[in-house]
Amino acid sequence: MEYDYICSSRAELTGRIGAVINNTVEQLSAISAGARKITPASCGPLPSVEAVREILDLVKTVIFPEFIDRYHGTRAMEDARLSVSTERLFRSLSKEIGHSLFQKNPDCGSSVAAEQGLELALKLVERLPEIKRLIYTDVQAIYDNDPATEDFGEIILSYPVVHAMIHYRFAHELLKIGVPVLPRIITELAHSDTGIDINPGATIGEYFAIDHGTGVVIGETCIIGDHVTLYQGVTLGARNFTLNGEGHPVNVPRHPILEDHVTVYANATILGRITVGHDTIVGGNVWLTESVPPKSRVVQKNAEFKVR
Amino acid sequence: MEYDYICSSRAELTGRIGAVINNTVEQLSAISAGARKITPASCGPLPSVEAVREILDLVKTVIFPEFIDRYHGTRAMEDARLSVSTERLFRSLSKEIGHSLFQKNPDCGSSVAAEQGLELALKLVERLPEIKRLIYTDVQAIYDNDPATEDFGEIILSYPVVHAMIHYRFAHELLKIGVPVLPRIITELAHSDTGIDINPGATIGEYFAIDHGTGVVIGETCIIGDHVTLYQGVTLGARNFTLNGEGHPVNVPRHPILEDHVTVYANATILGRITVGHDTIVGGNVWLTESVPPKSRVVQKNAEFKVR
Amino acid sequence: MEYDYICSSRAELTGRIGAVINNTVEQLSAISAGARKITPASCGPLPSVEAVREILDLVKTVIFPEFIDRYHGTRAMEDARLSVSTERLFRSLSKEIGHSLFQKNPDCGSSVAAEQGLELALKLVERLPEIKRLIYTDVQAIYDNDPATEDFGEIILSYPVVHAMIHYRFAHELLKIGVPVLPRIITELAHSDTGIDINPGATIGEYFAIDHGTGVVIGETCIIGDHVTLYQGVTLGARNFTLNGEGHPVNVPRHPILEDHVTVYANATILGRITVGHDTIVGGNVWLTESVPPKSRVVQKNAEFKVR
Amino acid sequence: MEYDYICSSRAELTGRIGAVINNTVEQLSAISAGARKITPASCGPLPSVEAVREILDLVKTVIFPEFIDRYHGTRAMEDARLSVSTERLFRSLSKEIGHSLFQKNPDCGSSVAAEQGLELALKLVERLPEIKRLIYTDVQAIYDNDPATEDFGEIILSYPVVHAMIHYRFAHELLKIGVPVLPRIITELAHSDTGIDINPGATIGEYFAIDHGTGVVIGETCIIGDHVTLYQGVTLGARNFTLNGEGHPVNVPRHPILEDHVTVYANATILGRITVGHDTIVGGNVWLTESVPPKSRVVQKNAEFKVR
Amino acid sequence: MEYDYICSSRAELTGRIGAVINNTVEQLSAISAGARKITPASCGPLPSVEAVREILDLVKTVIFPEFIDRYHGTRAMEDARLSVSTERLFRSLSKEIGHSLFQKNPDCGSSVAAEQGLELALKLVERLPEIKRLIYTDVQAIYDNDPATEDFGEIILSYPVVHAMIHYRFAHELLKIGVPVLPRIITELAHSDTGIDINPGATIGEYFAIDHGTGVVIGETCIIGDHVTLYQGVTLGARNFTLNGEGHPVNVPRHPILEDHVTVYANATILGRITVGHDTIVGGNVWLTESVPPKSRVVQKNAEFKVR
Amino acid sequence: MEYDYICSSRAELTGRIGAVINNTVEQLSAISAGARKITPASCGPLPSVEAVREILDLVKTVIFPEFIDRYHGTRAMEDARLSVSTERLFRSLSKEIGHSLFQKNPDCGSSVAAEQGLELALKLVERLPEIKRLIYTDVQAIYDNDPATEDFGEIILSYPVVHAMIHYRFAHELLKIGVPVLPRIITELAHSDTGIDINPGATIGEYFAIDHGTGVVIGETCIIGDHVTLYQGVTLGARNFTLNGEGHPVNVPRHPILEDHVTVYANATILGRITVGHDTIVGGNVWLTESVPPKSRVVQKNAEFKVR
């Protein structure tokens, strides 16, 4: 659909458009200059969200080759494919880590950042088997928890929590070896896809399961034991912030500790640096801000309703 | 950004990388062997998420040709396009059903699975007009429920619930004719896009509406009547599980029954095999675990707050 | 995977498939005819979701060129790139606005709709610097609120609220200059990506922050002041609807007013045309349906739990 | 591979690059202004080579559906696909014709050009069955001429002359109904792919074959009868030009006439407005500039060689 | 660019377009029915030109990994990549061979054709090292022949003859193991790209070079020894055809034999089943139709010119 | 199409395939090791043909923005687009030059090669206006030579010679500033598309025209004056080679010199370091190996034919 023109009518419009764009660009550019004062400017590239997405696809490929790569051949051929995927993962990851490092420390020179990127990516590759082992414990936990499935394949291919946990466990390892920026981009991608928001700084044990998942929030300093299960809408959050001298909130331990074998039902909210003892069940919609001993059952007190 | 090298410096690095990848692949591959013991291995391909996404796009195209295909021509030309889209849907669907069947029963031979895929896909195609009819009742219900719109087109193009319901209604029909794996993949795609998690096993009547939708969970054995409306964050879930001898939860009716003309407001949680009678209104944030008679108004009892 | 055939066996199947598709298309086409009675038919194209996605990518590019376009050059070169992106944004936007206008008023002629599309798109382009200014206040507010980050770049690249606010602020400007259909498509795209559902009709001041975000709902007639912060799962909704003579709900002010410096914690539900006074804090899970004076602290009354 | 930089070293380079580009653009832009004096400037779009390529793919699809579209179904389904392809061809073609017309006559207004484009494209669509009939005579002639094949499919899928003839026959029809620019673009695409250069203005009868084809040139005013066969490297060219008052060569009949059943062997050159009588054979490498009577055998006189 | 319409004007046009397309499709479809009588109809798919292009890219990748794949790693990693490329080549090739076989023999059943495709593709894979060895002799010959290059890489990356020879040598092996249709498609792709037309049936020895190449034609029954060099425009063709009872030319030996160490300069034409003895040089533009003994120098007799 | 299998039958085949691929890769890899002895191995990347194609597209865009980019706006907007295209050209070109340099001199270190790439690319950008000026003289010459066109646009969009000359003139400039490998890749791309083979080393004056073009060869040391016109199939080649001590041909002046205003008709062959004087016409099919004085008319002596 286009308006009817002969060249002279178009020329008039063209002139008007050109003037508006010119003027707009000048104003946009002026704001940009101001913003730079706040953000530490750097001349290097930022990590690419597209590349990160591809890296995580490769992580899934090397962790679940039977389900993602779908190739069935001799062991030698399968290992060849695994090698090629792993090498591609390594290459792409080292580049994005290099970009992240240069952002944080632009004075080191781009070659040095690139070299450190290679070294850190290599370290991460060495952690892949452990990540795979942990993810398989999660898949087992999800399976044990859900009467609606009889199949690991269905869980791996379609359950959002598996997606979220791969992103989290990979991002968490990156954070541990000192990679900036990238970890949060990785977990936010999963947050967008699944509605499950796990901060890469959180510590989560083996056999971890989340059912449905939408609305789950797990804060940066959470410590979660083994065999813990959460349902949709559960928040493990901070109660209040300590501000530093400049009024910016300080990054201190401020999120809950959940010991082994804890289950938290839908929409419960657990806030502050409290400890939920092992083998505890927290009921749905509970608002919990104090520590509870092991083997507790926490339920909402006045959760009755009235029928009119 | 790349580190500065001459070929000899690169060769050293190359050797190191090769060694790490080699070692990592060996370990990854070892875990893989273990995992196979759990998952019934099959040599056939799995359903493709990419293909499923395309199938659902075709479902939308044949259900809403005026809104998705955007072609306006003679009736003969419009039917020709509809035929081509339907045939493409059929072809792609039959392939994915074949893959699903072979996964579940790899001993039948790939040709037999492929042939059954064709037959089941053909059956599904025959259900498309009924799916279209039902979806149009949903669109009408959404329209009747929302003061913010004056337009079917806006609802169809942008309301997440329409997206979720097409995925659910299509997946539900697949499940009814015995297709494994695929239905859950289909509803989880919608879950990821909309935050609305409807199990394909649920039974949902005509004129069904969900507003906003994020966080809604509808369990596998739910039975929902006609003219039912839900708001964001509503859970229709299970209260607790029955385990079988091996400790795996058993798949029995365990989710609520909502009769006709029930409305459930935001963040209400309804759990267990209870019945909510027809023409009942369940208020926001209600936690409901017992059946209520028809024409009830259920509200949260102590939902007062205090202002300090 | 394909069933084993020789040409004659295929021919039989082909005939059967052809018959089913033929029959299905006839039925689908019949429903289509019925549906048209409801939807005001138009022969023009609808706005394209694909194009809208691309437009918003361009909006992000012109607002955050350092973070999205990642080009670093002389000011003249940076402005040249900004001009090219802005012009592309203008061109694509004018086309989609033209389609939206023609949908609403198909009697005006396609050229007239296209011409109005150009004029309105030009107006919107002039609003881009103000949108940029507002978004930077939001980024500042998010930064001031979150101990987990030290970096504007991380916020801009990965925080869902930034994504949601760009969509909302752009859609809101479109709505203000009278563009139909498009605004809602734009905010629903962000809703799908972030779980944050902001109606384009809502009015939101400067320095607005949402943390985590999943499940937040902000209704069409909300009025939100400056320096307001929301957490995940907060609903600012309508209490009940007024129906018009035909039983369709009427579009009147029905959502809350939040004055400056209000903070609302996770999962609180605020309903109806009430006013929350400035400098008020609303606690998590609160269900609020009455106005509160400035500087209040609203907390859930019986939010205790019991440990068994 | 990138040079090693810290931000300050990059800034210096950036400045230098910016200056060079700025200066270059100024110079390029100045030449551009000059060139416009020669070319009649127009504000409308030019025909798109990409679109033309796609149109020709559609022509092949509707002419050889069994070989290109590869769909086998019921007659009704095959016709539905044919309709959809034909409609797409029509739509794309009408757009490109509109662009061509507006180029030639920018004063008519863009809507009028677009409307004429629709009418002319419709005319062309009506010629498609005749084009198909002619092409099938060519395929038959190629088959009758080549001992190396036993298969129509092989000819259609892989022989360059089929490709060249479809482009030529389609372009020739466009030229006959008065479409400018487009015809030459179409035949040059085939020229690039096959080394066969047929001017769209040439007139070519039924059952036309070219073997190998590379280097064949057929001039604008050639008239070629039925059952004519050419080999690689044959030129049917002009001898010399008549110039008009401004020194530009005049477009008059200046290429050969080949009557029915003429065969011309490899690398023969036939120049000027001469007539080669029916049932004549012209030998390889012949240089022919005079008319020959029917049933002649023209061979190179001193075509002997010596062996030393 | 689009014509100006309101919906009613569009409806009229739509009707007219629909009628023309309907009518055209009917006519096209009628011709199609006729054509089928000539071509042995088959319900299976034809080989895909797209797939063939990809297969040849893979052939180049496995033959020249350093130049095409550009990966440098440990020997184990390089072999892993080679394995993955080879396996992909095998898989795609087996599919296209299966299609070719089913075309020729549609009564065997699609599974049988697919199985034979696998077996033949496996045989071809085993021939790859020999193809690689031969191609490297060609590269050496080209290098020895050309003063304009000092580099194997430049030859492999940019000389058309390398491209043509890979296609020919691969197609020739396919032909030898009995694959129909595919070989000619493969050599015609190279013909289109390079202007070098080598029939896959020709027999060509080691160390074969063509300079420039455009216009070279090498017929189906040619036999060419080792260390032979051709220049642009050389034809090794048939003199005349023997027709069978039905008037179709018979496929008998009809092209030249060139013994070892023969060089043929630009635009020479050598026709018929003659033998050019070893160590012979054929001059440019020579027209040769009789055998010559070894160590001859054949030059055009009256190749003088006159200057006026 | 796939063969019918159950998992055990597939496993047997899988084993066989794996063994063959393994064996083949070993053999391929062994040859590869041998080949490396010949080619000077380098660990850096080679220039990318894909990238080169894109670079040339950008060259066309900045030379003919009205015809390729098709954007019509204010002068400021047009220059902004030109700047963006030029900068992209520069960036991509500098990368490919860097790769070329590192290939030739891998001991310099990758950063140094990259830096030199930037400097040389910058030099080339400065030559773009001169390239544009020359190309416009060529377009003028083509126009003056062809009665079949009335339009610069048609020539620029569809005449192969324009394509060939842009590639040649750009490659020639690269060669002059010392870039290896890249120039030949660039002219071979045009050779493949047009059948016109111009060595980047040739020197060609202003107002150069080639008609039809297929089969034209212009050797490395040719020197061509202004206002020269060639027709299809013309060879400007070497007569014979001087070999160096190792038997490799030496790169000395060995191709013809054509002075100003020379015209060479179809399929003429001019060989050796001879001079064709200004204002000379060389007739079709002439075989010329001696110098001719200015203003000559060279025609084939015994070019008569006989009619039998």
Short mmCIF file of C-alpha atoms in Angstrom, two decimals, chain E residues 31-277:
data_model
loop_
_atom_site.label_atom_id
_atom_site.label_comp_id
_atom_site.label_asym_id
_atom_site.label_seq_id
_atom_site.Cartn_x
_atom_site.Cartn_y
_atom_site.Cartn_z
CA ILE E 31 -0.96 -29.58 -21.67
CA SER E 32 0.58 -31.20 -18.64
CA ALA E 33 -1.60 -34.25 -19.16
CA GLY E 34 -0.36 -34.55 -22.73
CA ALA E 35 3.28 -34.22 -21.82
CA ARG E 36 3.01 -37.07 -19.37
CA LYS E 37 2.41 -39.46 -22.21
CA ILE E 38 5.95 -38.77 -23.39
CA THR E 39 7.78 -38.74 -20.07
CA PRO E 40 7.62 -42.00 -18.13
CA ALA E 41 5.57 -40.74 -15.18
CA SER E 42 6.71 -41.57 -11.69
CA CYS E 43 5.24 -40.70 -8.33
CA GLY E 44 8.57 -40.31 -6.58
CA PRO E 45 10.59 -37.18 -6.05
CA LEU E 46 13.27 -36.07 -8.52
CA PRO E 47 16.84 -35.33 -7.49
CA SER E 48 17.04 -31.83 -6.06
CA VAL E 49 19.40 -29.36 -7.72
CA GLU E 50 19.72 -27.59 -4.39
CA ALA E 51 20.79 -30.81 -2.67
CA VAL E 52 23.23 -31.62 -5.47
CA ARG E 53 24.87 -28.23 -5.06
CA GLU E 54 25.26 -28.87 -1.35
CA ILE E 55 26.71 -32.34 -1.99
CA LEU E 56 29.36 -30.88 -4.27
CA ASP E 57 30.19 -28.25 -1.66
CA LEU E 58 30.78 -31.13 0.75
CA VAL E 59 32.95 -32.91 -1.81
CA LYS E 60 35.09 -29.78 -2.02
CA THR E 61 35.19 -29.56 1.76
CA VAL E 62 36.50 -33.10 2.19
CA ILE E 63 38.97 -32.76 -0.69
CA PHE E 64 40.37 -29.36 0.28
CA PRO E 65 39.65 -29.03 4.01
CA GLU E 66 42.48 -26.51 4.50
CA PHE E 67 41.06 -24.26 1.79
CA ILE E 68 37.31 -24.64 2.23
CA ASP E 69 36.65 -25.61 5.82
CA ARG E 70 39.53 -23.39 7.01
CA TYR E 71 39.74 -25.14 10.31
CA HIS E 72 43.16 -25.61 11.87
CA GLY E 73 43.38 -27.87 14.91
CA THR E 74 44.87 -31.07 16.10
CA ARG E 75 44.89 -34.00 13.71
CA ALA E 76 42.16 -35.65 15.83
CA MET E 77 39.92 -32.57 15.60
CA GLU E 78 40.55 -32.21 11.86
CA ASP E 79 39.64 -35.85 11.34
CA ALA E 80 36.50 -35.40 13.44
CA ARG E 81 35.42 -32.55 11.18
CA LEU E 82 36.27 -34.58 8.11
CA SER E 83 34.18 -37.47 9.44
CA VAL E 84 31.21 -35.23 10.06
CA SER E 85 31.41 -33.69 6.57
CA THR E 86 31.86 -37.09 4.95
CA GLU E 87 28.89 -38.52 6.82
CA ARG E 88 26.72 -35.57 5.77
CA LEU E 89 27.86 -36.02 2.19
CA PHE E 90 26.99 -39.71 2.40
CA ARG E 91 23.55 -39.09 3.83
CA SER E 92 22.55 -36.43 1.32
CA LEU E 93 24.02 -38.36 -1.59
CA SER E 94 22.25 -41.59 -0.66
CA LYS E 95 18.95 -39.74 -0.65
CA GLU E 96 19.47 -38.19 -4.09
CA ILE E 97 20.69 -41.48 -5.57
CA GLY E 98 17.57 -43.14 -4.15
CA HIS E 99 15.40 -40.56 -5.90
CA SER E 100 17.27 -41.07 -9.17
CA LEU E 101 16.88 -44.85 -9.00
CA PHE E 102 13.20 -44.69 -8.20
CA GLN E 103 12.67 -42.36 -11.17
CA LYS E 104 14.18 -44.94 -13.50
CA ASN E 105 12.46 -47.91 -11.91
CA PRO E 106 9.31 -46.87 -10.04
CA ASP E 107 8.10 -50.47 -9.75
CA CYS E 108 10.78 -51.53 -7.32
CA GLY E 109 9.16 -49.80 -4.33
CA SER E 110 10.50 -46.75 -2.58
CA SER E 111 12.20 -48.61 0.27
CA VAL E 112 14.21 -50.76 -2.09
CA ALA E 113 15.33 -47.70 -4.06
CA ALA E 114 16.30 -45.99 -0.82
CA GLU E 115 18.30 -49.03 0.25
CA GLN E 116 20.14 -49.21 -3.06
CA GLY E 117 20.80 -45.49 -2.70
CA LEU E 118 22.54 -46.15 0.60
CA GLU E 119 24.68 -48.92 -0.90
CA LEU E 120 25.72 -46.90 -3.95
CA ALA E 121 26.46 -43.81 -1.90
CA LEU E 122 28.67 -45.90 0.34
CA LYS E 123 30.56 -47.13 -2.72
CA LEU E 124 31.06 -43.57 -3.87
CA VAL E 125 32.38 -42.48 -0.49
CA GLU E 126 35.03 -45.17 -0.84
CA ARG E 127 36.12 -43.55 -4.12
CA LEU E 128 36.68 -40.11 -2.56
CA PRO E 129 40.39 -40.59 -1.78
CA GLU E 130 41.04 -41.54 -5.43
CA ILE E 131 39.06 -38.49 -6.59
CA LYS E 132 41.14 -36.35 -4.26
CA ARG E 133 44.38 -37.82 -5.62
CA LEU E 134 43.32 -37.14 -9.22
CA ILE E 135 42.21 -33.58 -8.48
CA TYR E 136 45.59 -32.84 -6.91
CA THR E 137 47.29 -33.99 -10.12
CA ASP E 138 45.05 -31.55 -12.00
CA VAL E 139 45.95 -28.71 -9.66
CA GLN E 140 49.63 -29.49 -10.19
CA ALA E 141 49.15 -29.46 -13.98
CA ILE E 142 47.32 -26.13 -13.88
CA TYR E 143 50.07 -24.67 -11.72
CA ASP E 144 52.79 -25.89 -14.09
CA ASN E 145 50.93 -24.27 -16.97
CA ASP E 146 50.26 -20.76 -15.73
CA PRO E 147 52.86 -18.02 -15.26
CA ALA E 148 50.23 -15.79 -13.62
CA THR E 149 50.11 -17.64 -10.29
CA GLU E 150 52.55 -18.71 -7.60
CA ASP E 151 50.08 -20.33 -5.34
CA PHE E 152 48.03 -23.54 -5.07
CA GLY E 153 45.54 -21.69 -2.85
CA GLU E 154 44.74 -19.14 -5.54
CA ILE E 155 44.15 -21.95 -8.05
CA ILE E 156 41.91 -23.94 -5.72
CA LEU E 157 39.92 -20.94 -4.58
CA SER E 158 39.43 -19.19 -7.89
CA TYR E 159 40.28 -21.17 -11.05
CA PRO E 160 37.14 -22.37 -12.85
CA VAL E 161 38.79 -25.51 -14.15
CA VAL E 162 39.23 -26.88 -10.62
CA HIS E 163 35.53 -26.39 -10.02
CA ALA E 164 34.71 -28.08 -13.35
CA MET E 165 37.04 -31.02 -12.76
CA ILE E 166 35.69 -31.78 -9.26
CA HIS E 167 32.18 -31.87 -10.69
CA TYR E 168 33.28 -34.01 -13.63
CA ARG E 169 35.38 -36.48 -11.63
CA PHE E 170 32.65 -36.95 -9.04
CA ALA E 171 29.91 -37.30 -11.67
CA HIS E 172 32.04 -39.75 -13.66
CA GLU E 173 32.39 -42.05 -10.63
CA LEU E 174 28.62 -41.92 -10.05
CA LEU E 175 28.04 -42.90 -13.66
CA LYS E 176 30.46 -45.79 -13.38
CA ILE E 177 28.55 -47.35 -10.48
CA GLY E 178 25.25 -46.99 -12.34
CA VAL E 179 23.59 -43.89 -10.94
CA PRO E 180 21.20 -42.30 -13.48
CA VAL E 181 20.21 -38.61 -13.99
CA LEU E 182 22.41 -37.24 -11.17
CA PRO E 183 25.75 -37.19 -13.09
CA ARG E 184 24.46 -34.92 -15.83
CA ILE E 185 22.88 -32.54 -13.32
CA ILE E 186 26.26 -32.30 -11.61
CA THR E 187 28.29 -31.50 -14.73
CA GLU E 188 25.69 -29.03 -15.99
CA LEU E 189 25.99 -27.10 -12.71
CA ALA E 190 29.70 -26.71 -13.43
CA HIS E 191 28.93 -25.88 -17.07
CA SER E 192 26.70 -23.04 -15.91
CA ASP E 193 29.31 -21.73 -13.49
CA THR E 194 32.39 -22.06 -15.72
CA GLY E 195 31.31 -22.34 -19.35
CA ILE E 196 33.17 -25.68 -19.41
CA ASP E 197 30.90 -28.48 -20.62
CA ILE E 198 32.33 -31.94 -19.81
CA ASN E 199 29.99 -34.88 -20.31
CA PRO E 200 30.18 -37.20 -17.28
CA GLY E 201 30.66 -40.15 -19.65
CA ALA E 202 34.03 -38.86 -20.93
CA THR E 203 37.20 -40.61 -19.74
CA ILE E 204 39.97 -38.24 -18.60
CA GLY E 205 43.42 -39.19 -17.27
CA GLU E 206 45.67 -37.60 -14.65
CA TYR E 207 47.23 -34.13 -14.71
CA PHE E 208 44.52 -32.58 -16.85
CA ALA E 209 44.47 -28.79 -17.32
CA ILE E 210 42.14 -26.29 -19.03
CA ASP E 211 43.11 -22.62 -19.21
CA HIS E 212 40.38 -19.94 -19.07
CA GLY E 213 37.92 -22.62 -20.12
CA THR E 214 34.87 -20.73 -21.40
CA GLY E 215 33.35 -22.57 -24.33
CA VAL E 216 35.20 -25.89 -23.88
CA VAL E 217 33.03 -28.90 -24.87
CA ILE E 218 34.13 -32.49 -24.13
CA GLY E 219 31.75 -35.12 -25.54
CA GLU E 220 30.36 -38.25 -23.93
CA THR E 221 32.64 -40.86 -25.51
CA CYS E 222 35.93 -38.89 -25.46
CA ILE E 223 38.99 -40.70 -24.15
CA ILE E 224 41.70 -38.36 -22.88
CA GLY E 225 45.13 -39.51 -21.66
CA ASP E 226 47.41 -38.09 -18.97
CA HIS E 227 49.05 -34.66 -19.05
CA VAL E 228 46.62 -33.20 -21.58
CA THR E 229 46.02 -29.43 -21.71
CA LEU E 230 43.14 -27.59 -23.40
CA TYR E 231 42.52 -23.87 -23.91
CA GLN E 232 39.27 -21.89 -24.06
CA GLY E 233 36.74 -22.67 -26.78
CA VAL E 234 38.09 -26.12 -27.65
CA THR E 235 35.43 -28.58 -28.86
CA LEU E 236 35.97 -32.33 -28.69
CA GLY E 237 32.74 -33.24 -30.47
CA ALA E 238 30.87 -35.73 -32.64
CA ARG E 239 30.95 -35.44 -36.42
CA ASN E 240 27.59 -36.95 -37.22
CA PHE E 241 25.00 -39.20 -35.66
CA THR E 242 23.77 -42.69 -36.43
CA LEU E 243 19.98 -42.79 -36.08
CA ASN E 244 18.12 -45.85 -34.80
CA GLY E 245 14.90 -47.22 -36.29
CA GLU E 246 12.78 -44.57 -34.56
CA GLY E 247 14.95 -41.74 -35.81
CA HIS E 248 16.59 -41.18 -32.40
CA PRO E 249 20.38 -40.83 -32.58
CA VAL E 250 22.29 -43.87 -31.29
CA ASN E 251 24.77 -43.63 -28.43
CA VAL E 252 28.01 -45.05 -29.97
CA PRO E 253 31.68 -44.01 -29.67
CA ARG E 254 31.72 -40.82 -31.73
CA HIS E 255 34.12 -38.40 -30.01
CA PRO E 256 37.93 -38.06 -30.29
CA ILE E 257 40.67 -39.95 -28.46
CA LEU E 258 43.52 -37.74 -27.18
CA GLU E 259 46.62 -39.64 -26.11
CA ASP E 260 49.06 -38.54 -23.37
CA HIS E 261 50.76 -35.14 -23.44
CA VAL E 262 48.48 -33.56 -26.06
CA THR E 263 47.96 -29.78 -26.00
CA VAL E 264 45.06 -28.12 -27.86
CA TYR E 265 45.07 -24.31 -28.25
CA ALA E 266 42.11 -21.91 -28.15
CA ASN E 267 38.99 -22.47 -30.27
CA ALA E 268 40.28 -25.60 -32.02
CA THR E 269 37.52 -28.00 -33.06
CA ILE E 270 38.26 -31.75 -33.09
CA LEU E 271 35.39 -33.91 -34.32
CA GLY E 272 34.59 -37.61 -34.71
CA ARG E 273 36.09 -40.89 -33.44
CA ILE E 274 39.66 -39.98 -34.45
CA THR E 275 42.88 -40.40 -32.51
CA VAL E 276 45.28 -37.53 -31.75
CA GLY E 277 48.63 -39.21 -31.08
#
